[in-house]
Amino acid sequence: MTQAPLPPSTPAPADELQAVVEALRNERRRWREAHRRGGDGRELPSRELLAGMVQCLSGALFPMRLGPPTLQPQHEDFYVGHTLGAAMTTLRQQAALELRHDARQRGDDAPSLEAAAELASRFLRTLPQVRVLLDSDVLAAYQGDPAARSVDEVLLCYPGVRALISHRIAHELYKLGLPLISRVIAELAHADTGIDIHPGATIGSGCFIDHGTGVVIGETAILGERVRIYQNVTLGAKSFPTDGDGNLVKGQPRHPIVEDEAVIYAGATVLGRVTIGRGAVIGGNVWLTRSVAPGSLVTQADSLAGTT
Amino acid sequence: MTQAPLPPSTPAPADELQAVVEALRNERRRWREAHRRGGDGRELPSRELLAGMVQCLSGALFPMRLGPPTLQPQHEDFYVGHTLGAAMTTLRQQAALELRHDARQRGDDAPSLEAAAELASRFLRTLPQVRVLLDSDVLAAYQGDPAARSVDEVLLCYPGVRALISHRIAHELYKLGLPLISRVIAELAHADTGIDIHPGATIGSGCFIDHGTGVVIGETAILGERVRIYQNVTLGAKSFPTDGDGNLVKGQPRHPIVEDEAVIYAGATVLGRVTIGRGAVIGGNVWLTRSVAPGSLVTQADSLAGTT
Amino acid sequence: MTQAPLPPSTPAPADELQAVVEALRNERRRWREAHRRGGDGRELPSRELLAGMVQCLSGALFPMRLGPPTLQPQHEDFYVGHTLGAAMTTLRQQAALELRHDARQRGDDAPSLEAAAELASRFLRTLPQVRVLLDSDVLAAYQGDPAARSVDEVLLCYPGVRALISHRIAHELYKLGLPLISRVIAELAHADTGIDIHPGATIGSGCFIDHGTGVVIGETAILGERVRIYQNVTLGAKSFPTDGDGNLVKGQPRHPIVEDEAVIYAGATVLGRVTIGRGAVIGGNVWLTRSVAPGSLVTQADSLAGTT
Amino acid sequence: MTQAPLPPSTPAPADELQAVVEALRNERRRWREAHRRGGDGRELPSRELLAGMVQCLSGALFPMRLGPPTLQPQHEDFYVGHTLGAAMTTLRQQAALELRHDARQRGDDAPSLEAAAELASRFLRTLPQVRVLLDSDVLAAYQGDPAARSVDEVLLCYPGVRALISHRIAHELYKLGLPLISRVIAELAHADTGIDIHPGATIGSGCFIDHGTGVVIGETAILGERVRIYQNVTLGAKSFPTDGDGNLVKGQPRHPIVEDEAVIYAGATVLGRVTIGRGAVIGGNVWLTRSVAPGSLVTQADSLAGTT
Amino acid sequence: MTQAPLPPSTPAPADELQAVVEALRNERRRWREAHRRGGDGRELPSRELLAGMVQCLSGALFPMRLGPPTLQPQHEDFYVGHTLGAAMTTLRQQAALELRHDARQRGDDAPSLEAAAELASRFLRTLPQVRVLLDSDVLAAYQGDPAARSVDEVLLCYPGVRALISHRIAHELYKLGLPLISRVIAELAHADTGIDIHPGATIGSGCFIDHGTGVVIGETAILGERVRIYQNVTLGAKSFPTDGDGNLVKGQPRHPIVEDEAVIYAGATVLGRVTIGRGAVIGGNVWLTRSVAPGSLVTQADSLAGTT
Amino acid sequence: MTQAPLPPSTPAPADELQAVVEALRNERRRWREAHRRGGDGRELPSRELLAGMVQCLSGALFPMRLGPPTLQPQHEDFYVGHTLGAAMTTLRQQAALELRHDARQRGDDAPSLEAAAELASRFLRTLPQVRVLLDSDVLAAYQGDPAARSVDEVLLCYPGVRALISHRIAHELYKLGLPLISRVIAELAHADTGIDIHPGATIGSGCFIDHGTGVVIGETAILGERVRIYQNVTLGAKSFPTDGDGNLVKGQPRHPIVEDEAVIYAGATVLGRVTIGRGAVIGGNVWLTRSVAPGSLVTQADSLAGTT
């Protein structure tokens, strides 16, 4: 990429650059000493390689829709096998990096590579079930949006579906003990869709997230089947318990439970380990920190009227 | 892209992979039978090719700003002609795919290719008017934002302008009968800007969408001239009528009408086929499901005070 | 990228294309005459080249985390020096373009190239301090989010951190007198993360923006140290003063001041030159246009109760 | 790719460019009228797409040597099937272009697409035999060159083997009636290796072409089994018969026959439909236009001594 | 591109690398002092940018054969104008670099940029005549090779034609006083085709170089019209005169003159400022250092019989 | 890359493809059993990665000529260190692959990775001397060719210099015990330049290979200082000794020794372990299988007169 040329300017003297290189080195050293890091190379999974892996998995799950445009139906199985093979090669490498990094953090011995390979194999076997769940999501979007003209349009266009493809992959990896890899995958989907689902969140079949920008679903949230969610909905935590030293206690259940067929409209915020009962409807912009009975309807006026 | 090497692990046995390939094939078959699909190849438009087409059209509309950095003003017309020619070649192919897909869905004969070529030609002829509308949008942003220093900065930086370039292109294609292609273009802009404008929405000249993340504008919304909209504004539907079988009735007018020079501040939600009168101002976070008279001012307090 | 072939269609006749090329030329001419532009080539900075520059600077700031996956710790300094050198070459060119564009807008003589080179050198020398600030942001995210497992995860995954890397770079360039380049960098981060921080905003150390989609922070906002902000928070302007001719007065202080350790929860909107006192907590969805005392807690009910 | 900037120069005026565009158009028109061409679009196969196809076929023939570096042995069959499928898609398109071009040249109706698909299928079925022949060539190189350390080195490094992979593919396509596609493939190999084998040439198993630069083997040449050839050897035509109008008669047998186990050393030139007998040895730089008995040895001195 | 992973090895210590960096710096300094170079940045034309320029020019000369596969005949002129414009932008930059380098070598002031722009304009105006010459070359190849089936095949496949496209471009630039740029273009063609034509060589219309690998045509060679040349032919210099200091005298006529319709068969070597008369035929492998009368036939036996 | 679309054809049925996949699998199995290979993954160095490594090394050796066009002289050392570091990372990996492959061939245990790292370090330390040798080659070309205008032109354009850069790198790797990697590098240069130098060949300083296409220099050849060689020269082996089983004896000295300042003109062939004495001149097309005294001149007539 070039641009219209300008008269040449004097480049920065090498000395000036050298001074900044040294100052940056000092800052790195300071940080590494403070956090007991460094000297041991690139020990973390790679965003770029994981992005490629998710693209492979998406293509393998929906070959004629998300695979290469030239793919012919007669060659689907070859494509699926080849692409899954490539994805597994990446997953084994990346999982080994995460396990090794984990062990180092804990001061343990490096784990065996068989552990990473075994995780990858277990992940592989979940894919048919992942496809079944995603089919239910596509159908839910088609049935839930009057603007949707066909299931094909839904799969090709809807960011909610793209976010769920990534989430259902990331969630399986999270359950297998790969929180970092699964988080990277979740954030790649967040950057693409504006939908931020923590890979720890449990989401039942037939989920429909419409428009989706600004949606946040926390780590310990549990969604039942056929739940419908609109843009800017937050299913978050209310407060963060700390231990005696004032450090956050990590991993506690702290996000809502949303039962089957509940609907949560745009901008609603639900915080804490509360339960939205089966079929309940939470209106737009509602602010909610209490449980809601099955079948009930909560509006913004309710939520401000002291009944929360 | 490579990473620090790890000791080699045992790759997944081919048998294991074969089993997953077969399970995925079964799930595809199940879906295709349920939805009467398959066996007929890649019949849908391509996200990647349409992204390239939109980039070509953006460059042809604003050659010295969105065209290649090396472009010289003396060569503008050659560039514009060449780039439009390439965009038209893509549009004809993609439109033919959409028309063929549509016909199959309805069980009709495949349409003639002349139909796709004719649509593309009609689209081509709308471009000068599209440029006039976009010029008015650029000017509106410059005049409406105290942080804007020049019209050039607006065109180069503002996501609202990028979203409107895509929308004004997509809307013409939508009117010509290409809902799927236009939706793909809209979703590409949504992923880029966080602004989700359905291609069916009608937007008058001089529109300014500031910041824009989380904006949702529905399929049947109608915006007049010089409307101003901030981040997280929703112009949505209130309820979805269903037919006797409980299926959604698709395509009904169900989104707001916003008259000339109305302003809708951040986070406001306007639902249903209501009318925001000329010059009305809707405050931030307002929740609104009723019409508003020209010139009126609605605040969040109003909207919660039972007047909605 | 190819697709399944279709029967060939008749391409658009050259005459038709020629007519559109001419019509577009006329629209460009009209615009350029109206805005006294044109004839002088590509005078603006390039989005693509600045994106590459930010990627180089990110790698130079965090070589083992955001640099190339193959980088070895022993080669860090060479990588940092080489990458900074490349970034400086780009910055000098792009700064010269912005200064020249500015001078033309004002009708001044073109500035000397030494001016651009001098700005680049001054920017270079800020980088060690930028790294120190970013380290404090990483730590704040790790300490503030119960879902964060390690500082590495934070740097690799958190969009708030990515947005702050871009912001802290852009803010230095803004202070050096390059508002257009810094705005392009800010919008690149906005497109990536959904977090829209104007490069003029002043942000103290240890800032944590969680989830982040829909956050808007205006040009004259000032944030103290250890401020925490959640998704969809707006720190905006309340009204835009105009001069006698009805034109906006640009550059006036018009956005909030947020003092140290304040927390602003999701969806809150704070408008105007108000002050959120040290340690104050602003609840979710609060709409606020007044100052708030240090240590106070504002909920949505408060904000609607007429106390604003 | 950019370079150190220079002061801006005045670009060519558009008028000047326009004049050259018109002059070039006139020259194209003159040529097209003279050769009765034009108006009918791009009717020829594509060099780039055929280069990709040959790369796919090479990978499918030798997956663990010429396939992607990440390929695992357990996934070979998926890779081979997927890659062959992609190659067949390209071949069907390109073959259809050649058949259509041919028909136009002859003034015939466009051929059915089934004809192209049938040719591709017939080609596909030759590949196992092509692999057997190539294995024999690899072995011949290993056994014939004292510098060769392993069969792996031969396959990875030897230009003679690369040329034969392309030739054996091209020759099958030539026999199926695709002379243009096969010629393009041959010339791609020629550019890569300096070895120019016309796709019409018939070459038996176990052929070894050492070094290879400057080798030319003509359209109607026939080589037996286990023939050895060194750099700069020409197996060419002696004279070109013309018809009554002085036009060349095309397609006549006019190149040498080389029987089994003959060896032709560097720089030798053999012209015309002569026969080099089984096991004969032709010395370096020999110029030969007569047949040679089996088992004989011809040196440069012989070839100049009036015996030719 | 990744490969099967290996156990990690200890990377080279930074010290070791530092020592080699310093040793290389010393060698560069030594060379630059010896040749009075350095300190002044990249002053030379770029191989990559010139390769792109030649590709643009080839496409502009033969748009439907060497332009992009998607080009439609109706859009040819737009493509040609756009592509020539891009090529001229590159040529102006590169020519300015060469002129500046030249001036530095001579110790002159830097030349005006107008000089480079003027050279580019003069080059541009030669292109229609270059196309006419190339058409004659294509026709000569078609008429001269019994294996050629159509003029399209010749343009698509024949390395001799590719070499002449580059040569006829390079020769115009050489005549305009850009010996370095033209030499780079010649060597790009040499690498692609094995045909090494110095850009200074003068070649008449209707030239046919068959097969071509190993052909060398020297700087001051002059070829008439309709000359035919086969692989491995050298038209070289016999001896290099030196001045009083033993330095080579550069630029003297020292290569052969080949008159119209002469034919030179494979492997022939013609050295010195001799003349091959009109219609003469030089046999394969002939070694010739004397002039040859029009219409004569020279065989290898003649050339060795003392008549040379 | 797309082309003008054609009507869709029926793709090959999956069954047909499956049959060919199986037949190819059988042929692979047959070969692997015959050559005791397989099952153990990709054990060989990668052509693509080694090509990248050579490009890095070329840039590190001549940063302002063969490095990136944007490189500034002030940043040379950072670039050199960074690029050498990347090249060493690749070399360590590739060397480990070659050593492991070797050990498997011999049935030995896999070598330690330290062995590969040690080889890479030893290679690194040879680079300053490699640069000195290459400087002498550049100077020899400049002084030896009347068409050369500057040392810069020589480095930028001359294929003989490009071939020697690769050879001098490959030769160091060959001496360190990496024959396969060095051979791949040699063949990459052969494909680029038409000059085929076996990495085992020993070449003194100040070597000039002019034009170069078709040059072949064998594994055990030894060239003194300031040797000059023209296109199509072969320094080859005369006969290949076999052992008792008829297998070639590998690695024996079998190629010529060329003493200082000898000159060998185009097309000459020198075979066997003969010695070309200091300052001898071998004429064009000479065929030589005997030693030649220092200072002598051999012409083609001599070589055919029985004196060979």
PDB file of N, CA and C in Angstrom, chain E residues 5-24:
ATOM      1  N   PRO E   5       5.226 -30.135  15.017  1.00  0.00           N
ATOM      2  CA  PRO E   5       6.057 -29.519  16.054  1.00  0.00           C
ATOM      3  C   PRO E   5       7.171 -30.438  16.528  1.00  0.00           C
ATOM      4  N   LEU E   6       8.213 -29.805  16.974  1.00  0.00           N
ATOM      5  CA  LEU E   6       9.350 -30.508  17.551  1.00  0.00           C
ATOM      6  C   LEU E   6       9.532 -30.036  18.985  1.00  0.00           C
ATOM      7  N   PRO E   7      10.246 -30.808  19.789  1.00  0.00           N
ATOM      8  CA  PRO E   7      10.540 -30.317  21.135  1.00  0.00           C
ATOM      9  C   PRO E   7      11.278 -28.983  21.038  1.00  0.00           C
ATOM     10  N   PRO E   8      11.038 -28.068  21.957  1.00  0.00           N
ATOM     11  CA  PRO E   8      11.662 -26.749  21.896  1.00  0.00           C
ATOM     12  C   PRO E   8      13.161 -26.835  22.122  1.00  0.00           C
ATOM     13  N   SER E   9      13.906 -26.034  21.389  1.00  0.00           N
ATOM     14  CA  SER E   9      15.345 -25.991  21.597  1.00  0.00           C
ATOM     15  C   SER E   9      15.702 -24.635  22.186  1.00  0.00           C
ATOM     16  N   THR E  10      16.843 -24.565  22.738  1.00  0.00           N
ATOM     17  CA  THR E  10      17.311 -23.306  23.298  1.00  0.00           C
ATOM     18  C   THR E  10      17.641 -22.361  22.166  1.00  0.00           C
ATOM     19  N   PRO E  11      17.013 -21.212  22.090  1.00  0.00           N
ATOM     20  CA  PRO E  11      17.363 -20.268  21.023  1.00  0.00           C
ATOM     21  C   PRO E  11      18.749 -19.685  21.238  1.00  0.00           C
ATOM     22  N   ALA E  12      19.287 -19.154  20.144  1.00  0.00           N
ATOM     23  CA  ALA E  12      20.610 -18.537  20.224  1.00  0.00           C
ATOM     24  C   ALA E  12      20.590 -17.443  21.280  1.00  0.00           C
ATOM     25  N   PRO E  13      21.584 -17.383  22.138  1.00  0.00           N
ATOM     26  CA  PRO E  13      21.633 -16.292  23.100  1.00  0.00           C
ATOM     27  C   PRO E  13      21.734 -14.950  22.365  1.00  0.00           C
ATOM     28  N   ALA E  14      21.173 -13.925  22.985  1.00  0.00           N
ATOM     29  CA  ALA E  14      21.174 -12.603  22.358  1.00  0.00           C
ATOM     30  C   ALA E  14      22.595 -12.107  22.125  1.00  0.00           C
ATOM     31  N   ASP E  15      23.515 -12.487  22.989  1.00  0.00           N
ATOM     32  CA  ASP E  15      24.891 -12.021  22.844  1.00  0.00           C
ATOM     33  C   ASP E  15      25.493 -12.472  21.533  1.00  0.00           C
ATOM     34  N   GLU E  16      25.263 -13.759  21.247  1.00  0.00           N
ATOM     35  CA  GLU E  16      25.803 -14.317  20.019  1.00  0.00           C
ATOM     36  C   GLU E  16      25.277 -13.546  18.812  1.00  0.00           C
ATOM     37  N   LEU E  17      23.989 -13.278  18.836  1.00  0.00           N
ATOM     38  CA  LEU E  17      23.374 -12.544  17.741  1.00  0.00           C
ATOM     39  C   LEU E  17      23.970 -11.142  17.651  1.00  0.00           C
ATOM     40  N   GLN E  18      24.131 -10.510  18.793  1.00  0.00           N
ATOM     41  CA  GLN E  18      24.680  -9.153  18.824  1.00  0.00           C
ATOM     42  C   GLN E  18      26.056  -9.108  18.163  1.00  0.00           C
ATOM     43  N   ALA E  19      26.849 -10.122  18.437  1.00  0.00           N
ATOM     44  CA  ALA E  19      28.212 -10.136  17.866  1.00  0.00           C
ATOM     45  C   ALA E  19      28.140 -10.211  16.345  1.00  0.00           C
ATOM     46  N   VAL E  20      27.235 -11.002  15.818  1.00  0.00           N
ATOM     47  CA  VAL E  20      27.149 -11.130  14.361  1.00  0.00           C
ATOM     48  C   VAL E  20      26.585  -9.852  13.755  1.00  0.00           C
ATOM     49  N   VAL E  21      25.627  -9.234  14.437  1.00  0.00           N
ATOM     50  CA  VAL E  21      25.095  -7.959  13.951  1.00  0.00           C
ATOM     51  C   VAL E  21      26.221  -6.928  13.837  1.00  0.00           C
ATOM     52  N   GLU E  22      27.086  -6.908  14.826  1.00  0.00           N
ATOM     53  CA  GLU E  22      28.189  -5.944  14.785  1.00  0.00           C
ATOM     54  C   GLU E  22      29.204  -6.274  13.700  1.00  0.00           C
ATOM     55  N   ALA E  23      29.490  -7.538  13.554  1.00  0.00           N
ATOM     56  CA  ALA E  23      30.450  -7.918  12.510  1.00  0.00           C
ATOM     57  C   ALA E  23      29.904  -7.568  11.138  1.00  0.00           C
ATOM     58  N   LEU E  24      28.615  -7.793  10.937  1.00  0.00           N
ATOM     59  CA  LEU E  24      28.027  -7.445   9.643  1.00  0.00           C
ATOM     60  C   LEU E  24      28.035  -5.932   9.438  1.00  0.00           C
TER      61      LEU E  24
END
